[in-house]
């Protein structure tokens, strides 16, 4: 049902004053979008913590269900473009807040919707893992 | 008096000598208790409780997608019209010194004489900082949105 295409990424390089951890997480957010766009479940499996809390459309979705959905996605059904992203690290934890637009294509019609998201990453044994991802549609 | 009791209770629950020495269940209980206090702060209009619960760099995304700072959330509590705040289905996911809480809250209030009710899902991120658990991020979404 879901296919994500990254047509632009908001700054995958290190930003001034940003910690190495924040830069790593920023890059991983880009990798995540790329992996989704290519139905690359192996990469997503490495990025997502096994106990990831994934909230979409007000529902909690397990990692298994999410990966299954990405795997069965059909091309051109959905396109996501990251718009803004700020990363803040607190020791081994990173909070990412940003916005993205999502275009659903069905039966020749496309519907654009903008979302604000909050992702939480934790560095486990040297690897940053996505432990929570949630998004809310922007009302304006 | 009620406010003083709440602050004292909050201090005793949130403060910990070290999360590493606590069993996971104890940590979960502390965080859940703090979640309850967070909700009750809206009923008692008690910004002091939130000052302790929320990290200074706390950010929240509400169900309209609006980004809020700690100061904005504290201001919201100060002018709260909530008269009842209940939580359900709360689950704590521990990742060392970081914890995630998912759950659903139901609130009822009266705004300019008009009663209202909301039931929404939330996810909060907590971090063990300087001996206590503080929330560093939150997101609220309409159920089935």
CSV table of N, CA, C and O in Angstrom, one decimal, chain B residues 1-2 7 12 15 28 30 33 35 52 73 76 85 88 92 96 100 105 112 127 137:
chain,number,residue,atom,x,y,z
B,1,UNK,N,-2.7,24.1,49.2
B,1,UNK,CA,-2.4,22.9,49.9
B,1,UNK,C,-2.3,21.7,49.0
B,1,UNK,O,-1.4,20.9,49.0
B,2,UNK,N,-3.4,21.7,48.2
B,2,UNK,CA,-3.5,20.6,47.2
B,2,UNK,C,-2.3,20.7,46.2
B,2,UNK,O,-1.7,19.6,45.9
B,7,UNK,N,3.0,18.7,44.3
B,7,UNK,CA,4.4,19.0,44.0
B,7,UNK,C,5.3,18.0,44.8
B,7,UNK,O,6.3,17.5,44.3
B,12,UNK,N,8.8,13.1,44.9
B,12,UNK,CA,9.1,11.8,45.4
B,12,UNK,C,9.0,10.7,44.3
B,12,UNK,O,9.8,9.8,44.4
B,15,UNK,N,11.9,11.8,41.1
B,15,UNK,CA,13.3,11.7,41.5
B,15,UNK,C,13.8,10.3,41.8
B,15,UNK,O,13.1,9.5,42.4
B,28,UNK,N,9.0,1.7,35.1
B,28,UNK,CA,7.7,1.9,34.4
B,28,UNK,C,6.7,2.5,35.3
B,28,UNK,O,5.9,3.4,34.8
B,30,UNK,N,7.1,4.5,37.8
B,30,UNK,CA,7.4,5.9,38.0
B,30,UNK,C,7.0,6.8,36.8
B,30,UNK,O,6.4,7.8,37.0
B,33,UNK,N,3.3,7.0,36.6
B,33,UNK,CA,2.7,7.9,37.7
B,33,UNK,C,2.9,9.3,37.2
B,33,UNK,O,2.0,10.2,37.4
B,35,UNK,N,3.1,10.3,34.1
B,35,UNK,CA,2.1,10.6,33.0
B,35,UNK,C,0.8,11.0,33.6
B,35,UNK,O,0.1,11.9,33.1
B,52,UNK,N,8.6,20.6,36.2
B,52,UNK,CA,9.5,19.5,36.5
B,52,UNK,C,9.4,18.4,35.6
B,52,UNK,O,10.4,17.7,35.3
B,73,UNK,N,3.2,24.8,26.2
B,73,UNK,CA,2.5,23.8,26.9
B,73,UNK,C,2.1,24.2,28.3
B,73,UNK,O,1.0,24.1,28.8
B,76,UNK,N,-0.6,26.7,28.2
B,76,UNK,CA,-1.8,26.0,28.0
B,76,UNK,C,-2.4,25.4,29.2
B,76,UNK,O,-3.6,25.5,29.5
B,85,UNK,N,-9.5,14.3,33.3
B,85,UNK,CA,-8.5,13.8,32.4
B,85,UNK,C,-8.2,12.3,32.8
B,85,UNK,O,-7.7,12.0,33.9
B,88,UNK,N,-5.7,5.6,29.3
B,88,UNK,CA,-6.0,4.2,29.2
B,88,UNK,C,-5.0,3.6,28.3
B,88,UNK,O,-4.3,4.3,27.5
B,92,UNK,N,4.7,1.2,28.5
B,92,UNK,CA,6.1,1.8,28.5
B,92,UNK,C,7.0,0.9,27.8
B,92,UNK,O,7.0,-0.3,28.0
B,96,UNK,N,17.0,1.5,27.9
B,96,UNK,CA,18.0,2.0,28.8
B,96,UNK,C,17.6,3.3,29.5
B,96,UNK,O,16.6,3.3,30.2
B,100,UNK,N,9.7,5.2,26.1
B,100,UNK,CA,8.6,5.6,25.3
B,100,UNK,C,7.3,5.2,25.9
B,100,UNK,O,7.2,4.1,26.4
B,105,UNK,N,-5.7,9.1,25.8
B,105,UNK,CA,-6.2,9.9,26.9
B,105,UNK,C,-7.6,10.4,26.5
B,105,UNK,O,-8.0,10.6,25.3
B,112,UNK,N,-16.0,28.3,27.7
B,112,UNK,CA,-17.0,29.4,27.6
B,112,UNK,C,-18.4,28.8,27.7
B,112,UNK,O,-19.3,29.1,26.8
B,127,UNK,N,13.4,10.7,29.1
B,127,UNK,CA,14.9,10.6,29.2
B,127,UNK,C,15.3,10.7,30.7
B,127,UNK,O,14.8,11.6,31.4
B,137,UNK,N,9.9,14.8,24.4
B,137,UNK,CA,9.1,15.0,23.2
B,137,UNK,C,7.8,14.3,23.3
B,137,UNK,O,7.6,13.3,24.1
